[in-house]
Amino acid sequence: MADRLAGKVAVITGGASGIGEATARLFASEGARVLIADRNADRGPEVAAEIGEAALYVETDVRQSEDVQGMFAAADDAWGRVDVIYNNAGVGPPEDNIRDCPEKTYDLVSDINIRGVWLGMKYGIPHLERAGGGSIIATASVAGLVGLAGMAAYCASKGAVIAMVQAAAGEWASKGIRINCICPGGIATGQGWLSQERVEQSRQDWARIHPVGRSGEAIDIANAALFLASDASALITGQKLVVDGGWTGPDGRYDELTGRDWTQV
Ligand SMILES: NC(=O)c1ccc[n+]([C@@H]2O[C@H](COP(=O)([O-])OP(=O)(O)OC[C@H]3O[C@@H](n4cnc5c(N)ncnc54)[C@H](O)[C@@H]3O)[C@@H](O)[C@H]2O)c1
């Protein structure tokens, strides 16, 4: 336990599992009080109870304006302020190619991943203004930076999050409100549809894709969120922090041209 977020109140969407859950636990261990906003009414209260009195759960669908306003009101009622907003809830269901992808999949992905983040900024910013500033973080993805065939709606949604963060950061920088996003690579979580067995399989798949040779874990992203939430990142706004084990940096095709096995330097 340290105190990098001592005295701060954080609202975390999608905090009932995966990246959001790891972040809620980490933020609380760093002295924050955390409001877990998630539509998973089974797991959310359990996570909050495990964290203890520094955590509260509020059932929230980030697509619904009233729910989003309600989660901020709940944090304000409980602790009198909001300093950090982590708009993390998102989904990445199977899509297929654009021709064969059902419209309802596109709508679901867009509504949660884009509208949810937009509402989280729209109704969260007045709270941060009252607090005299604060930090907003969103979870984008490497899918917003490179094209992943078969995931066009998801890629578009995460590209939109990056663009939204860049635009909004300029609007609010002078008010002391910093707005950034994190672009995770492959992280071993369920993403709303993978069984535990498939999570283990994806852990091995991500290890092959990431030059560092291992999958990302939820705590890797929680640590990035902690940095962006804390005063250690005071001069950073409008940015994307890529946490992807080297997936999108080094170009493997060039490595092949050099004729060397770069895992054996
Ligand atoms: N796991 C990865 O490889 C990966 C990579 C890049 C980005 N991401 C992003 O990370 C974020 C977190 O995902 P995760 O990997 O932790 O998956 P996860 O499924 O474990 O967590 C997502 C959480 O969001 C909640 N949620 C979904 N829709 C919601 C809604 N409408 N309202 C409120 N809560 C909702 C779910 O109940 C769940 O608790 C997402 O935005 C995802 O797109 C994940």
CSV table of C-alpha atoms and ligand atoms in Angstrom, one decimal:
chain,number,residue,atom,x,y,z
A,1,MET,CA,0.0,0.0,0.0
A,2,ALA,CA,1.3,3.4,-1.0
A,3,ASP,CA,-0.5,6.7,-1.3
A,4,ARG,CA,-0.1,7.9,-4.9
A,5,LEU,CA,-3.9,8.6,-5.0
A,6,ALA,CA,-4.4,9.6,-1.4
A,7,GLY,CA,-7.6,11.7,-1.0
A,8,LYS,CA,-8.8,11.1,-4.5
A,9,VAL,CA,-12.1,9.7,-5.6
A,10,ALA,CA,-12.2,7.6,-8.8
A,11,VAL,CA,-15.1,6.4,-10.9
A,12,ILE,CA,-14.2,3.3,-12.9
A,13,THR,CA,-16.6,1.9,-15.5
A,14,GLY,CA,-16.3,-1.8,-16.3
A,15,GLY,CA,-14.8,-2.1,-12.8
A,16,ALA,CA,-16.4,-5.5,-12.1
A,17,SER,CA,-13.9,-7.6,-14.1
A,18,GLY,CA,-10.7,-7.6,-16.0
A,19,ILE,CA,-8.8,-4.4,-16.5
A,20,GLY,CA,-11.3,-2.3,-14.5
A,21,GLU,CA,-11.3,-4.7,-11.6
A,22,ALA,CA,-7.5,-4.7,-11.4
A,23,THR,CA,-7.6,-0.9,-11.6
A,24,ALA,CA,-10.2,-0.6,-8.8
A,25,ARG,CA,-8.1,-2.8,-6.5
A,26,LEU,CA,-4.8,-0.9,-7.4
A,27,PHE,CA,-6.4,2.5,-7.0
A,28,ALA,CA,-7.8,1.6,-3.6
A,29,SER,CA,-4.4,0.2,-2.4
A,30,GLU,CA,-3.0,3.6,-3.4
A,31,GLY,CA,-5.4,5.5,-1.1
A,32,ALA,CA,-8.2,6.3,-3.5
A,33,ARG,CA,-11.9,5.7,-2.9
A,34,VAL,CA,-13.4,3.9,-5.9
A,35,LEU,CA,-16.8,3.8,-7.4
A,36,ILE,CA,-17.2,0.6,-9.5
A,37,ALA,CA,-19.8,1.3,-12.2
A,38,ASP,CA,-20.7,-1.8,-14.2
A,39,ARG,CA,-23.7,-3.6,-15.6
A,40,ASN,CA,-22.5,-6.9,-14.0
A,41,ALA,CA,-24.7,-6.9,-10.9
A,42,ASP,CA,-23.3,-10.3,-9.7
A,43,ARG,CA,-19.6,-9.6,-9.8
A,44,GLY,CA,-19.6,-5.8,-9.1
A,45,PRO,CA,-20.9,-5.9,-5.5
A,46,GLU,CA,-18.5,-8.8,-4.8
A,47,VAL,CA,-15.5,-6.8,-6.0
A,48,ALA,CA,-16.5,-3.8,-4.0
A,49,ALA,CA,-17.0,-5.9,-0.9
A,50,GLU,CA,-13.6,-7.5,-1.3
A,51,ILE,CA,-12.0,-4.1,-1.5
A,52,GLY,CA,-13.8,-2.9,1.6
A,53,GLU,CA,-15.1,0.5,2.7
A,54,ALA,CA,-13.0,2.4,0.1
A,55,ALA,CA,-15.2,0.9,-2.7
A,56,LEU,CA,-18.9,1.2,-3.8
A,57,TYR,CA,-20.7,-0.5,-6.6
A,58,VAL,CA,-23.4,1.1,-8.7
A,59,GLU,CA,-25.2,-0.9,-11.4
A,60,THR,CA,-24.6,1.1,-14.5
A,61,ASP,CA,-25.1,0.7,-18.3
A,62,VAL,CA,-22.7,3.2,-19.8
A,63,ARG,CA,-24.9,3.6,-22.8
A,64,GLN,CA,-27.6,5.2,-20.7
A,65,SER,CA,-27.4,8.8,-19.9
A,66,GLU,CA,-29.3,8.5,-16.6
A,67,ASP,CA,-27.1,5.7,-15.4
A,68,VAL,CA,-23.9,7.6,-16.2
A,69,GLN,CA,-25.2,10.7,-14.4
A,70,GLY,CA,-26.2,8.4,-11.5
A,71,MET,CA,-22.8,6.9,-11.1
A,72,PHE,CA,-21.2,10.3,-10.7
A,73,ALA,CA,-23.9,11.5,-8.3
A,74,ALA,CA,-23.4,8.3,-6.2
A,75,ALA,CA,-19.6,9.1,-5.9
A,76,ASP,CA,-20.4,12.7,-5.0
A,77,ASP,CA,-23.0,11.7,-2.4
A,78,ALA,CA,-20.6,9.2,-0.8
A,79,TRP,CA,-17.4,11.1,-0.8
A,80,GLY,CA,-18.2,14.7,-1.9
A,81,ARG,CA,-16.0,14.9,-5.0
A,82,VAL,CA,-14.8,13.2,-8.1
A,83,ASP,CA,-11.1,13.5,-9.1
A,84,VAL,CA,-10.5,10.6,-11.5
A,85,ILE,CA,-12.7,9.1,-14.2
A,86,TYR,CA,-11.7,5.9,-15.9
A,87,ASN,CA,-14.0,5.3,-18.9
A,88,ASN,CA,-12.9,1.7,-19.3
A,89,ALA,CA,-16.1,-0.4,-20.0
A,90,GLY,CA,-16.0,-1.9,-23.5
A,91,VAL,CA,-16.8,-4.9,-25.5
A,92,GLY,CA,-15.1,-6.7,-28.4
A,93,PRO,CA,-17.5,-9.4,-29.6
A,94,PRO,CA,-16.8,-11.6,-32.7
A,95,GLU,CA,-17.6,-9.6,-35.9
A,96,ASP,CA,-16.7,-11.4,-39.1
A,97,ASN,CA,-16.0,-9.3,-42.2
A,98,ILE,CA,-18.0,-6.1,-42.7
A,99,ARG,CA,-20.3,-7.7,-45.4
A,100,ASP,CA,-21.3,-10.5,-43.0
A,101,CYS,CA,-21.2,-8.7,-39.7
A,102,PRO,CA,-24.8,-8.1,-38.3
A,103,GLU,CA,-25.8,-4.5,-37.9
A,104,LYS,CA,-26.7,-5.2,-34.3
A,105,THR,CA,-23.1,-6.1,-33.5
A,106,TYR,CA,-21.9,-2.8,-35.0
A,107,ASP,CA,-24.5,-0.9,-32.9
A,108,LEU,CA,-23.5,-2.7,-29.7
A,109,VAL,CA,-19.8,-2.0,-30.2
A,110,SER,CA,-20.3,1.6,-31.1
A,111,ASP,CA,-22.8,2.3,-28.4
A,112,ILE,CA,-20.7,0.9,-25.5
A,113,ASN,CA,-17.3,1.8,-26.8
A,114,ILE,CA,-17.9,5.3,-28.2
A,115,ARG,CA,-21.1,6.6,-26.7
A,116,GLY,CA,-20.3,5.2,-23.3
A,117,VAL,CA,-16.9,7.0,-23.2
A,118,TRP,CA,-18.5,10.2,-24.6
A,119,LEU,CA,-21.2,10.2,-21.9
A,120,GLY,CA,-18.6,9.5,-19.2
A,121,MET,CA,-16.8,12.7,-20.3
A,122,LYS,CA,-19.9,14.8,-20.8
A,123,TYR,CA,-21.4,14.1,-17.3
A,124,GLY,CA,-18.1,13.7,-15.5
A,125,ILE,CA,-16.4,16.9,-16.6
A,126,PRO,CA,-18.7,19.2,-14.4
A,127,HIS,CA,-17.6,17.1,-11.4
A,128,LEU,CA,-14.0,17.6,-12.2
A,129,GLU,CA,-14.5,21.3,-12.7
A,130,ARG,CA,-16.0,21.5,-9.2
A,131,ALA,CA,-13.0,19.6,-7.8
A,132,GLY,CA,-10.7,22.2,-9.5
A,133,GLY,CA,-9.3,19.7,-12.0
A,134,GLY,CA,-8.7,16.0,-12.4
A,135,SER,CA,-7.8,13.2,-14.7
A,136,ILE,CA,-10.0,11.4,-17.3
A,137,ILE,CA,-8.7,8.1,-18.8
A,138,ALA,CA,-10.3,6.0,-21.4
A,139,THR,CA,-9.4,2.5,-22.5
A,140,ALA,CA,-8.8,2.5,-26.3
A,141,SER,CA,-6.7,-0.3,-27.9
A,142,VAL,CA,-4.0,-1.1,-30.4
A,143,ALA,CA,-7.0,-1.9,-32.5
A,144,GLY,CA,-7.4,1.9,-32.8
A,145,LEU,CA,-3.8,2.2,-34.2
A,146,VAL,CA,-3.5,-0.8,-36.6
A,147,GLY,CA,-6.1,-2.6,-38.7
A,148,LEU,CA,-7.2,-6.0,-37.4
A,149,ALA,CA,-9.1,-7.8,-40.1
A,150,GLY,CA,-12.5,-9.2,-38.9
A,151,MET,CA,-12.8,-6.5,-36.2
A,152,ALA,CA,-13.7,-3.4,-38.2
A,153,ALA,CA,-16.4,-2.1,-35.9
A,154,TYR,CA,-14.1,-2.6,-32.8
A,155,CYS,CA,-11.1,-1.0,-34.6
A,156,ALA,CA,-13.3,2.0,-35.6
A,157,SER,CA,-14.7,2.4,-32.1
A,158,LYS,CA,-11.2,2.4,-30.5
A,159,GLY,CA,-9.9,4.9,-33.2
A,160,ALA,CA,-12.9,7.1,-32.2
A,161,VAL,CA,-11.9,6.9,-28.6
A,162,ILE,CA,-8.4,8.1,-29.4
A,163,ALA,CA,-9.7,11.0,-31.5
A,164,MET,CA,-12.2,11.9,-28.8
A,165,VAL,CA,-9.5,12.1,-26.2
A,166,GLN,CA,-7.3,14.3,-28.4
A,167,ALA,CA,-10.2,16.7,-29.1
A,168,ALA,CA,-11.5,16.9,-25.5
A,169,ALA,CA,-8.1,17.3,-24.0
A,170,GLY,CA,-7.8,20.7,-25.8
A,171,GLU,CA,-11.1,21.8,-24.6
A,172,TRP,CA,-10.3,21.2,-20.9
A,173,ALA,CA,-6.6,21.6,-20.5
A,174,SER,CA,-6.8,25.2,-19.2
A,175,LYS,CA,-9.2,24.0,-16.4
A,176,GLY,CA,-6.7,21.5,-15.1
A,177,ILE,CA,-8.6,18.5,-16.5
A,178,ARG,CA,-6.2,16.1,-18.2
A,179,ILE,CA,-7.7,13.6,-20.7
A,180,ASN,CA,-5.7,10.6,-22.0
A,181,CYS,CA,-6.2,7.1,-23.2
A,182,ILE,CA,-4.4,3.8,-22.9
A,183,CYS,CA,-4.0,1.4,-25.9
A,184,PRO,CA,-3.6,-2.1,-24.5
A,185,GLY,CA,-2.2,-4.9,-26.6
A,186,GLY,CA,-3.4,-8.4,-25.9
A,187,ILE,CA,-4.6,-8.7,-22.3
A,188,ALA,CA,-5.7,-12.0,-20.9
A,189,THR,CA,-9.2,-11.1,-19.8
A,190,GLY,CA,-12.6,-12.6,-20.8
A,191,GLN,CA,-13.7,-9.4,-22.8
A,192,GLY,CA,-17.3,-10.3,-22.0
A,193,TRP,CA,-17.5,-13.5,-24.0
A,194,LEU,CA,-14.4,-15.8,-23.5
A,195,SER,CA,-14.6,-18.8,-21.2
A,196,GLN,CA,-11.8,-19.2,-18.6
A,197,GLU,CA,-10.4,-21.9,-20.9
A,198,ARG,CA,-10.3,-19.5,-23.9
A,199,VAL,CA,-8.7,-16.8,-21.7
A,200,GLU,CA,-5.8,-19.3,-21.1
A,201,GLN,CA,-5.6,-19.9,-24.8
A,202,SER,CA,-5.6,-16.2,-25.6
A,203,ARG,CA,-2.8,-15.8,-23.0
A,204,GLN,CA,-0.7,-18.1,-25.1
A,205,ASP,CA,-1.7,-16.4,-28.3
A,206,TRP,CA,-0.8,-12.9,-27.1
A,207,ALA,CA,2.6,-14.2,-25.9
A,208,ARG,CA,3.3,-15.2,-29.5
A,209,ILE,CA,2.2,-11.8,-30.9
A,210,HIS,CA,4.0,-9.6,-28.3
A,211,PRO,CA,7.8,-9.3,-28.9
A,212,VAL,CA,8.3,-9.3,-25.1
A,213,GLY,CA,7.1,-13.0,-25.2
A,214,ARG,CA,4.3,-12.8,-22.8
A,215,SER,CA,0.6,-11.8,-22.7
A,216,GLY,CA,-0.5,-8.6,-21.1
A,217,GLU,CA,-2.3,-9.0,-17.8
A,218,ALA,CA,-4.9,-6.7,-16.4
A,219,ILE,CA,-2.4,-5.3,-13.8
A,220,ASP,CA,-0.2,-4.0,-16.7
A,221,ILE,CA,-3.0,-1.7,-17.8
A,222,ALA,CA,-4.0,-0.9,-14.2
A,223,ASN,CA,-0.4,0.3,-13.6
A,224,ALA,CA,-0.7,2.6,-16.7
A,225,ALA,CA,-4.0,3.9,-15.4
A,226,LEU,CA,-2.4,4.6,-12.0
A,227,PHE,CA,0.3,6.7,-13.7
A,228,LEU,CA,-2.3,8.7,-15.7
A,229,ALA,CA,-4.5,9.2,-12.7
A,230,SER,CA,-1.7,10.3,-10.4
A,231,ASP,CA,0.1,13.6,-10.2
A,232,ALA,CA,3.2,11.9,-11.7
A,233,SER,CA,1.6,12.5,-15.1
A,234,ALA,CA,0.7,16.2,-14.5
A,235,LEU,CA,2.1,17.4,-17.8
A,236,ILE,CA,0.5,14.8,-19.9
A,237,THR,CA,-2.8,15.3,-21.7
A,238,GLY,CA,-4.4,14.4,-25.0
A,239,GLN,CA,-2.1,11.4,-25.4
A,240,LYS,CA,-2.4,7.7,-26.0
A,241,LEU,CA,-0.2,5.4,-23.8
A,242,VAL,CA,0.5,2.2,-25.7
A,243,VAL,CA,0.9,-0.8,-23.4
A,244,ASP,CA,1.3,-3.7,-25.9
A,245,GLY,CA,4.5,-5.6,-25.2
A,246,GLY,CA,6.0,-4.2,-28.4
A,247,TRP,CA,3.2,-5.4,-30.7
A,248,THR,CA,2.9,-2.1,-32.7
A,249,GLY,CA,6.4,-0.7,-32.3
A,250,PRO,CA,8.9,-3.0,-33.9
A,251,ASP,CA,8.0,-4.2,-37.4
A,252,GLY,CA,8.4,-8.0,-37.6
A,253,ARG,CA,8.5,-8.0,-41.4
A,254,TYR,CA,11.7,-5.9,-41.3
A,255,ASP,CA,13.1,-8.3,-38.6
A,256,GLU,CA,12.7,-11.1,-41.1
A,257,LEU,CA,14.6,-9.3,-43.7
A,258,THR,CA,17.6,-9.1,-41.4
A,259,GLY,CA,17.8,-12.8,-41.3
A,260,ARG,CA,18.4,-13.0,-37.6
A,261,ASP,CA,16.3,-14.5,-34.8
A,262,TRP,CA,15.8,-11.5,-32.6
A,263,THR,CA,14.6,-13.6,-29.7
A,264,GLN,CA,18.2,-14.8,-29.4
A,265,VAL,CA,20.2,-11.5,-29.1
B,1,LIG,N1,-8.5,-7.7,-23.1
B,1,LIG,C1,-7.9,-7.1,-24.2
B,1,LIG,O1,-7.1,-7.8,-24.9
B,1,LIG,C2,-8.1,-5.7,-24.5
B,1,LIG,C3,-7.2,-5.1,-25.4
B,1,LIG,C4,-7.4,-3.7,-25.7
B,1,LIG,C5,-8.5,-3.0,-25.1
B,1,LIG,N2,-9.3,-3.7,-24.3
B,1,LIG,C6,-10.4,-2.9,-23.7
B,1,LIG,O2,-10.3,-2.9,-22.3
B,1,LIG,C7,-11.5,-2.6,-21.7
B,1,LIG,C8,-11.8,-3.5,-20.5
B,1,LIG,O3,-12.0,-4.8,-21.1
B,1,LIG,P1,-11.5,-6.1,-20.4
B,1,LIG,O4,-10.5,-6.8,-21.3
B,1,LIG,O5,-11.1,-5.9,-19.0
B,1,LIG,O6,-12.8,-7.1,-20.5
B,1,LIG,P2,-13.8,-7.5,-19.4
B,1,LIG,O7,-15.0,-8.1,-20.1
B,1,LIG,O8,-13.2,-8.4,-18.3
B,1,LIG,O9,-14.3,-6.2,-18.7
B,1,LIG,C9,-15.2,-5.3,-19.3
B,1,LIG,C10,-16.2,-4.8,-18.2
B,1,LIG,O10,-17.1,-3.9,-18.8
B,1,LIG,C11,-18.4,-4.1,-18.4
B,1,LIG,N3,-19.3,-3.6,-19.4
B,1,LIG,C12,-19.5,-4.0,-20.6
B,1,LIG,N4,-20.5,-3.3,-21.2
B,1,LIG,C13,-20.9,-2.4,-20.3
B,1,LIG,C14,-21.9,-1.5,-20.3
B,1,LIG,N5,-22.7,-1.2,-21.3
B,1,LIG,N6,-22.1,-0.7,-19.1
B,1,LIG,C15,-21.3,-0.9,-18.0
B,1,LIG,N7,-20.4,-1.9,-18.0
B,1,LIG,C16,-20.2,-2.6,-19.1
B,1,LIG,C17,-18.5,-5.7,-18.3
B,1,LIG,O11,-19.5,-6.1,-17.4
B,1,LIG,C18,-17.1,-6.0,-17.7
B,1,LIG,O12,-17.1,-6.0,-16.3
B,1,LIG,C19,-12.5,-2.6,-22.8
B,1,LIG,O13,-12.8,-1.3,-23.2
B,1,LIG,C20,-11.8,-3.4,-23.9
B,1,LIG,O14,-12.3,-3.0,-25.2
B,1,LIG,C21,-9.2,-5.0,-23.9
